[in-house]
Each structure stands twice: as C-alpha cells, then as structure tokens.
C-alpha cells in the first residue's frame, strides 16, 4: 500500500505573525518557517503505517517555493521514502493545490492520501476535501484515529458534538486533527540519511494546472487589539465584577 | 443574487448555527435554505419559520441522514444550478462539505468570513486571527463558510417560506456512517453560551478539572471549555476545545482558569465581550487580553469563588 502525504511550509507556529506596513500581507522575510503542524501529524501517521507493515511506501509532496524543499527533507527525515516538489514562487490557492495534487495522485495511484486538516497560515481548511472531490473519492476529515480494514479505512473524526466514525472505500483521503498522534523528532542520522533520498522537482504546468489566483487580496490588516484590563485584588472583588456584569 | 444556505440540524431540530448563516446570506441576496436529511419534515418546517427566508428546499433521503459529504456535495452542486452562492456556518459539518462543493463547482472557497464588504468582497481571518484579509472573488458563483460568532442569529420565527422538494443522486457508495459518540450535557452548548468557564493545563488531571471547573460553571449556568493543552492531556474530550482549530466562541463573559493564553487559544475566544482570567503567573499572556485579571492560585480562588456565589 502506498501513501501520499502533501506538506506545506508555513510560518513557524511559535512566531507571532506581523502584518506588513503596506497592508499587502504578513511579513515572511527572515522569520522561522516550519512544516505545517497538521502536516507533521500526517507524515507521522503515514510513517507509522509503514513501520507497522501496512504501508510499503510513503511519498511526500509539497507545492511551494524553492525553500519548500527543506520542508520535504524534514518529512524524509521523519521516515518518508521520497519527495515530489512542485515548485512555484507564486502563492498557490487551495483549489489549484488540490488540482496539482490530483495530478500527483493520478501518477502515483496511492491507496491513501493523508493531509493536514488546515494550514496555520491561511487557515483555509479546504485542500483535502477539494482533492477528494476532484478525484471522486471519499474523505475522512479531522481524523483522530485511522484504522485500515481490508479494502476500506475506518476514520474517527473530531466533530463539534464529539466523535464520529465513518468507513471509507479505498483509495481515500484523510485529513488530520491534533490528536491523531504526536509527531516524532527526526534523529540526526535520519536527517543525514534524508539528504540522499530522492526528491523530484516538478512545475504546476507538468500537471496542466493554471495557478492564476481566483481570490484577490485587497488588504491585510491587524485585527482590532484588545487592551489589557485591570488586575483585581481578590475573589470578593471578582464577585463584584461578576455582579456588575449581571452574571452572578 | 440568490443564496443557498446549508441547514445545520440533528435530524430532528434545526441548530442555531443555521441562523448565523442566514444572516450572512441575507447580506448577499435572497435566502433559500437547503434541508438535507432523512425524515426531516419538522426541520424543514422550522427552517420555513426563520425570518427572511424565501424558500426551503428539502432533500429527504436515507443517503443524507448522516451528512456524509460524498452524498451531500453532489446534491448541493445540483441545487446550485439555480443559485449564485452557497453559505454554510463554519462548523465541522460546514467545513467538511463546503470545500467539496467548491471543487465540484470549480470555485475558490472563502473560509470563515467575518463580514460581507460587497457582492464579492469579504473579510476573513488568517494566521489564527492575527491578521484579517479583505478578499475579492473572481468566480461566477461563491462558496462561503461564515464564522458563526461574526454574524448575529436571524430571528427563528416570523418567516413563512414556501417548502419545496428537491432530490439528488443519493447514495454514492463511497462512504458509510458507522457511529458517533456525542457528548451529552445538561450545560449550555459552547458556541451559543452566554458564559463560558474554561480550564487549562494547570488543572492537573481529569478529576481535578471536574472537581474545580464544573461546580463553578454550574453556579454560573455556564458552558465548559478547555485549552488544547487540557484536551491533549485527556482532562476533557475534544469537543471542549476552544481555539484556532477547536471552537470559536464569543460569549458575554469568558472565564479562563489556569490558561496561560497561547495565541492558538486566544484566536478562539478573544472576541468574547468580557474576559476574566485567573492564573497564578502574573506574566501569563492571558492577562494581556483579560478585562479583569486575578493573580491567584486557582485551587484556593476557584473553590472560594464557587462557595461565595
């Protein structure tokens, strides 16, 4: 069984985003970039399935700028077997990413595609569902548990009311939620080994995909800031405030 | 413009999230509501009562009983032939279905919009709400998820929409519903509660969380939330999580107990009207957004508070 895992290079989740003064976007110059945390969970899940003997090969894909190759090397260091880098210095919207990934899936014919449920930069939460739609395949979004079961996969999903389990016919698309697993740290020997693993460079045009944006960003601004309030002395003062608010 | 709104329901009753979507949709044009499910006459009747809704379209089929996106998306696409925009509230159901619809329509989706600025222009949060983007769509049709807390609820009664039946392709054969473990609680629902008491990692374990947070929540008639750290540590289940990737809430009063205030948590609650924080670390980031901060050990302060209320 083959698994394809798409990954994205994003602003590191510990870095506070700064909006550019000209309102054109968020400043990504000279800041720490990392693999999208949900994608790390996706890579981990795929590698575990390989270690259990369920999967035979894990292929990681990234659509993004030249430096996204570093993100792919991180995924290879975690245990993926090879990488495909679809190079685009321009921003690629989720729909176009899904179309490129469809091309990759048609070439690679995996049984499972595991993606992060959303990237923490644009917070779109779209690509997995879109890929499933374009392929006409089932989707198990926001997964907290993935169990292979013959020609199908059982996916437990984190939904607003609790948990829900669905059975999906393979090939299927799964998107990860936070509690699916805890991604490993790559060991130094594995980081060294990852440098010699195969990484193929492609272009969106190789998959016949037009990446012209459909959405025009008119402005990016800081949200309204909340200012810090006051410190209150003790529980009695707090009760006073709750009474003023009409809730106690 | 005619807008199709996704009706969020549990098979028996309409959920409030539908009312937020109706408000967002009404800012774009005439509102039609799609009720997809199995045996959903009562839900359709409720939807027809929502103020401002012109028409309710009902797709009643066993294939639509559990909201499986594989079955629902083709139905929505078929109904979208006569509509210009699709709006769902950004619940886990809306987020599951809308992108599948968008891709089938070859449309770029606008996720979690906060406001309608023009017929094709919207604001939406990016980077966990640390930046707000104004975006304009160039697509002929729109597919939108709306953040519930950003749009007031439409009036649940006062309307008298006509109810029509629609049908789609039904069962796709791609997926099936196995079961659900839904939390049962007497407390208010997180996303619509007026008061929320949330606990963080400082609560130590599930028993301590229950013994400390729940009595206070009950005294205040509040819903219970939690930080990601508390959920990851197993104090409470995932449906309690407030944050960037959990639930987005904006109650009248949000009481954060033992929550440090990571940006991912703040992203889920900073639109609350009043924020109260109880934390023994006076440098905790939560105090930078709190209206009222109490620097105290929660194990003495919370029981004292609960006792005196």
GROMACS .gro file of N, CA, C and O in nm, chain B residues 3-15 18-19 22 31-50 53 55-67 72 75-76 79 83 86-87 93 97 161-168:
model
  268
  251UNK      N    1  -2.911   3.305  -0.270
  251UNK     CA    2  -2.811   3.237  -0.187
  251UNK      C    3  -2.871   3.111  -0.126
  251UNK      O    4  -2.981   3.114  -0.070
  252UNK      N    5  -2.797   3.002  -0.136
  252UNK     CA    6  -2.840   2.876  -0.076
  252UNK      C    7  -2.768   2.859   0.058
  252UNK      O    8  -2.645   2.857   0.063
  253UNK      N    9  -2.845   2.845   0.164
  253UNK     CA   10  -2.788   2.829   0.298
  253UNK      C   11  -2.798   2.683   0.341
  253UNK      O   12  -2.903   2.620   0.324
  254UNK      N   13  -2.689   2.631   0.394
  254UNK     CA   14  -2.688   2.494   0.445
  254UNK      C   15  -2.755   2.491   0.583
  254UNK      O   16  -2.713   2.563   0.673
  255UNK      N   17  -2.859   2.411   0.597
  255UNK     CA   18  -2.927   2.399   0.726
  255UNK      C   19  -2.855   2.297   0.812
  255UNK      O   20  -2.843   2.180   0.778
  256UNK      N   21  -2.806   2.345   0.925
  256UNK     CA   22  -2.739   2.259   1.021
  256UNK      C   23  -2.847   2.203   1.114
  256UNK      O   24  -2.926   2.278   1.170
  257UNK      N   25  -2.854   2.071   1.128
  257UNK     CA   26  -2.958   2.013   1.213
  257UNK      C   27  -2.913   1.876   1.262
  257UNK      O   28  -2.811   1.823   1.215
  258UNK      N   29  -2.988   1.819   1.355
  258UNK     CA   30  -2.950   1.688   1.409
  258UNK      C   31  -3.051   1.581   1.366
  258UNK      O   32  -3.061   1.476   1.427
  259UNK      N   33  -3.128   1.611   1.261
  259UNK     CA   34  -3.227   1.515   1.212
  259UNK      C   35  -3.364   1.541   1.268
  259UNK      O   36  -3.465   1.499   1.211
  260UNK      N   37  -3.369   1.612   1.380
  260UNK     CA   38  -3.497   1.639   1.447
  260UNK      C   39  -3.523   1.788   1.455
  260UNK      O   40  -3.634   1.835   1.427
  261UNK      N   41  -3.419   1.862   1.493
  261UNK     CA   42  -3.436   2.006   1.512
  261UNK      C   43  -3.323   2.082   1.443
  261UNK      O   44  -3.212   2.031   1.428
  262UNK      N   45  -3.358   2.202   1.402
  262UNK     CA   46  -3.261   2.291   1.340
  262UNK      C   47  -3.163   2.339   1.447
  262UNK      O   48  -3.200   2.363   1.560
  263UNK      N   49  -3.034   2.354   1.409
  263UNK     CA   50  -2.938   2.408   1.505
  263UNK      C   51  -2.923   2.558   1.482
  263UNK      O   52  -2.938   2.608   1.372
  266UNK      N   53  -2.748   2.756   1.189
  266UNK     CA   54  -2.818   2.790   1.065
  266UNK      C   55  -2.856   2.938   1.064
  266UNK      O   56  -2.852   3.004   0.959
  267UNK      N   57  -2.893   2.988   1.182
  267UNK     CA   58  -2.941   3.126   1.191
  267UNK      C   59  -2.829   3.227   1.163
  267UNK      O   60  -2.853   3.333   1.107
  270UNK      N   61  -2.788   3.235   0.785
  270UNK     CA   62  -2.896   3.310   0.720
  270UNK      C   63  -2.865   3.460   0.724
  270UNK      O   64  -2.883   3.531   0.624
  279UNK      N   65  -3.263   3.459   0.029
  279UNK     CA   66  -3.213   3.342   0.102
  279UNK      C   67  -3.303   3.220   0.083
  279UNK      O   68  -3.423   3.224   0.111
  280UNK      N   69  -3.243   3.113   0.033
  280UNK     CA   70  -3.307   2.982   0.029
  280UNK      C   71  -3.230   2.892   0.125
  280UNK      O   72  -3.109   2.906   0.138
  281UNK      N   73  -3.301   2.802   0.191
  281UNK     CA   74  -3.234   2.712   0.286
  281UNK      C   75  -3.249   2.569   0.237
  281UNK      O   76  -3.358   2.525   0.201
  282UNK      N   77  -3.136   2.496   0.234
  282UNK     CA   78  -3.140   2.355   0.195
  282UNK      C   79  -3.138   2.268   0.320
  282UNK      O   80  -3.045   2.273   0.400
  283UNK      N   81  -3.244   2.189   0.336
  283UNK     CA   82  -3.251   2.093   0.446
  283UNK      C   83  -3.231   1.955   0.386
  283UNK      O   84  -3.317   1.904   0.315
  284UNK      N   85  -3.114   1.895   0.411
  284UNK     CA   86  -3.086   1.762   0.360
  284UNK      C   87  -3.080   1.666   0.477
  284UNK      O   88  -3.012   1.692   0.576
  285UNK      N   89  -3.154   1.557   0.470
  285UNK     CA   90  -3.155   1.461   0.578
  285UNK      C   91  -3.255   1.352   0.549
  285UNK      O   92  -3.298   1.336   0.433
  286UNK      N   93  -3.292   1.279   0.652
  286UNK     CA   94  -3.386   1.167   0.635
  286UNK      C   95  -3.497   1.182   0.737
  286UNK      O   96  -3.472   1.182   0.858
  287UNK      N   97  -3.619   1.200   0.689
  287UNK     CA   98  -3.731   1.222   0.780
  287UNK      C   99  -3.721   1.357   0.847
  287UNK      O  100  -3.729   1.367   0.969
  288UNK      N  101  -3.699   1.461   0.767
  288UNK     CA  102  -3.668   1.593   0.823
  288UNK      C  103  -3.781   1.695   0.803
  288UNK      O  104  -3.756   1.815   0.795
  289UNK      N  105  -3.904   1.648   0.798
  289UNK     CA  106  -4.018   1.740   0.782
  289UNK      C  107  -4.020   1.847   0.891
  289UNK      O  108  -4.046   1.965   0.864
  290UNK      N  109  -3.994   1.804   1.016
  290UNK     CA  110  -4.001   1.901   1.127
  290UNK      C  111  -3.890   2.005   1.114
  290UNK      O  112  -3.910   2.122   1.146
  291UNK      N  113  -3.773   1.961   1.066
  291UNK     CA  114  -3.663   2.056   1.047
  291UNK      C  115  -3.699   2.156   0.938
  291UNK      O  116  -3.677   2.277   0.952
  292UNK      N  117  -3.759   2.107   0.829
  292UNK     CA  118  -3.798   2.194   0.718
  292UNK      C  119  -3.901   2.296   0.766
  292UNK      O  120  -3.894   2.415   0.731
  293UNK      N  121  -3.995   2.249   0.847
  293UNK     CA  122  -4.099   2.339   0.897
  293UNK      C  123  -4.037   2.449   0.983
  293UNK      O  124  -4.075   2.565   0.976
  294UNK      N  125  -3.938   2.411   1.064
  294UNK     CA  126  -3.867   2.509   1.146
  294UNK      C  127  -3.792   2.609   1.060
  294UNK      O  128  -3.794   2.729   1.087
  295UNK      N  129  -3.726   2.558   0.956
  295UNK     CA  130  -3.647   2.646   0.867
  295UNK      C  131  -3.738   2.747   0.798
  295UNK      O  132  -3.698   2.862   0.775
  296UNK      N  133  -3.859   2.704   0.766
  296UNK     CA  134  -3.953   2.792   0.696
  296UNK      C  135  -3.998   2.908   0.785
  296UNK      O  136  -4.047   3.009   0.736
  297UNK      N  137  -3.979   2.892   0.917
  297UNK     CA  138  -4.018   2.997   1.012
  297UNK      C  139  -3.913   3.107   1.027
  297UNK      O  140  -3.942   3.214   1.081
  298UNK      N  141  -3.789   3.079   0.982
  298UNK     CA  142  -3.681   3.177   1.004
  298UNK      C  143  -3.713   3.305   0.927
  298UNK      O  144  -3.746   3.302   0.809
  301UNK      N  145  -3.623   3.415   0.525
  301UNK     CA  146  -3.601   3.303   0.433
  301UNK      C  147  -3.717   3.297   0.333
  301UNK      O  148  -3.833   3.296   0.372
  303UNK      N  149  -3.743   3.059   0.068
  303UNK     CA  150  -3.779   2.925   0.023
  303UNK      C  151  -3.697   2.821   0.099
  303UNK      O  152  -3.580   2.845   0.129
  304UNK      N  153  -3.759   2.709   0.131
  304UNK     CA  154  -3.687   2.598   0.192
  304UNK      C  155  -3.689   2.482   0.095
  304UNK      O  156  -3.796   2.442   0.045
  305UNK      N  157  -3.572   2.429   0.063
  305UNK     CA  158  -3.562   2.315  -0.028
  305UNK      C  159  -3.530   2.193   0.056
  305UNK      O  160  -3.432   2.193   0.132
  306UNK      N  161  -3.610   2.090   0.044
  306UNK     CA  162  -3.592   1.971   0.127
  306UNK      C  163  -3.549   1.852   0.042
  306UNK      O  164  -3.616   1.817  -0.056
  307UNK      N  165  -3.437   1.792   0.079
  307UNK     CA  166  -3.392   1.668   0.015
  307UNK      C  167  -3.400   1.559   0.120
  307UNK      O  168  -3.320   1.556   0.214
  308UNK      N  169  -3.500   1.474   0.108
  308UNK     CA  170  -3.525   1.372   0.210
  308UNK      C  171  -3.488   1.235   0.153
  308UNK      O  172  -3.552   1.186   0.060
  309UNK      N  173  -3.379   1.179   0.206
  309UNK     CA  174  -3.329   1.053   0.151
  309UNK      C  175  -3.240   0.990   0.258
  309UNK      O  176  -3.165   1.062   0.326
  310UNK      N  177  -3.246   0.859   0.273
  310UNK     CA  178  -3.161   0.791   0.372
  310UNK      C  179  -3.013   0.825   0.350
  310UNK      O  180  -2.934   0.830   0.444
  311UNK      N  181  -2.975   0.851   0.224
  311UNK     CA  182  -2.835   0.881   0.193
  311UNK      C  183  -2.788   1.010   0.258
  311UNK      O  184  -2.668   1.032   0.275
  312UNK      N  185  -2.883   1.097   0.295
  312UNK     CA  186  -2.844   1.226   0.352
  312UNK      C  187  -2.856   1.228   0.505
  312UNK      O  188  -2.838   1.331   0.569
  313UNK      N  189  -2.887   1.112   0.564
  313UNK     CA  190  -2.916   1.106   0.707
  313UNK      C  191  -2.800   1.153   0.794
  313UNK      O  192  -2.821   1.217   0.896
  314UNK      N  193  -2.676   1.119   0.757
  314UNK     CA  194  -2.564   1.148   0.846
  314UNK      C  195  -2.471   1.256   0.792
  314UNK      O  196  -2.358   1.269   0.838
  315UNK      N  197  -2.518   1.330   0.694
  315UNK     CA  198  -2.439   1.442   0.643
  315UNK      C  199  -2.309   1.400   0.576
  315UNK      O  200  -2.212   1.476   0.576
  320UNK      N  201  -2.376   1.434   0.003
  320UNK     CA  202  -2.435   1.568   0.009
  320UNK      C  203  -2.382   1.661  -0.100
  320UNK      O  204  -2.459   1.736  -0.161
  323UNK      N  205  -2.553   1.671  -0.434
  323UNK     CA  206  -2.687   1.730  -0.417
  323UNK      C  207  -2.678   1.882  -0.418
  323UNK      O  208  -2.753   1.950  -0.489
  324UNK      N  209  -2.584   1.935  -0.339
  324UNK     CA  210  -2.569   2.081  -0.331
  324UNK      C  211  -2.532   2.137  -0.469
  324UNK      O  212  -2.585   2.238  -0.512
  327UNK      N  213  -2.837   2.160  -0.683
  327UNK     CA  214  -2.925   2.270  -0.642
  327UNK      C  215  -2.860   2.406  -0.675
  327UNK      O  216  -2.929   2.505  -0.702
  331UNK      N  217  -2.867   2.879  -0.810
  331UNK     CA  218  -2.826   2.972  -0.705
  331UNK      C  219  -2.690   3.033  -0.737
  331UNK      O  220  -2.614   2.975  -0.814
  334UNK      N  221  -2.334   2.970  -0.212
  334UNK     CA  222  -2.363   2.869  -0.110
  334UNK      C  223  -2.299   2.916   0.019
  334UNK      O  224  -2.181   2.952   0.021
  335UNK      N  225  -2.377   2.921   0.127
  335UNK     CA  226  -2.324   2.967   0.256
  335UNK      C  227  -2.352   2.862   0.363
  335UNK      O  228  -2.467   2.820   0.383
  341UNK      N  229  -1.939   2.034   1.024
  341UNK     CA  230  -2.019   1.988   0.909
  341UNK      C  231  -1.998   2.080   0.789
  341UNK      O  232  -1.972   2.034   0.678
  345UNK      N  233  -1.823   1.983   0.418
  345UNK     CA  234  -1.899   1.978   0.292
  345UNK      C  235  -1.860   2.089   0.194
  345UNK      O  236  -1.843   2.063   0.074
  409UNK      N  237  -4.169   3.083   0.476
  409UNK     CA  238  -4.112   3.042   0.347
  409UNK      C  239  -4.191   2.927   0.286
  409UNK      O  240  -4.252   2.848   0.359
  410UNK      N  241  -4.190   2.920   0.155
  410UNK     CA  242  -4.251   2.804   0.089
  410UNK      C  243  -4.153   2.688   0.098
  410UNK      O  244  -4.032   2.706   0.103
  411UNK      N  245  -4.209   2.567   0.107
  411UNK     CA  246  -4.124   2.448   0.117
  411UNK      C  247  -4.137   2.369  -0.014
  411UNK      O  248  -4.249   2.339  -0.057
  412UNK      N  249  -4.024   2.341  -0.076
  412UNK     CA  250  -4.024   2.262  -0.199
  412UNK      C  251  -3.934   2.141  -0.181
  412UNK      O  252  -3.840   2.144  -0.101
  413UNK      N  253  -3.963   2.037  -0.260
  413UNK     CA  254  -3.881   1.916  -0.251
  413UNK      C  255  -3.777   1.917  -0.362
  413UNK      O  256  -3.806   1.955  -0.474
  414UNK      N  257  -3.654   1.878  -0.328
  414UNK     CA  258  -3.551   1.860  -0.431
  414UNK      C  259  -3.491   1.720  -0.413
  414UNK      O  260  -3.507   1.658  -0.307
  415UNK      N  261  -3.427   1.670  -0.516
  415UNK     CA  262  -3.361   1.541  -0.500
  415UNK      C  263  -3.227   1.543  -0.569
  415UNK      O  264  -3.202   1.623  -0.660
  416UNK      N  265  -3.138   1.458  -0.521
  416UNK     CA  266  -3.004   1.449  -0.577
  416UNK      C  267  -2.975   1.304  -0.613
  416UNK      O  268  -3.067   1.221  -0.617
   0.00000   0.00000   0.00000
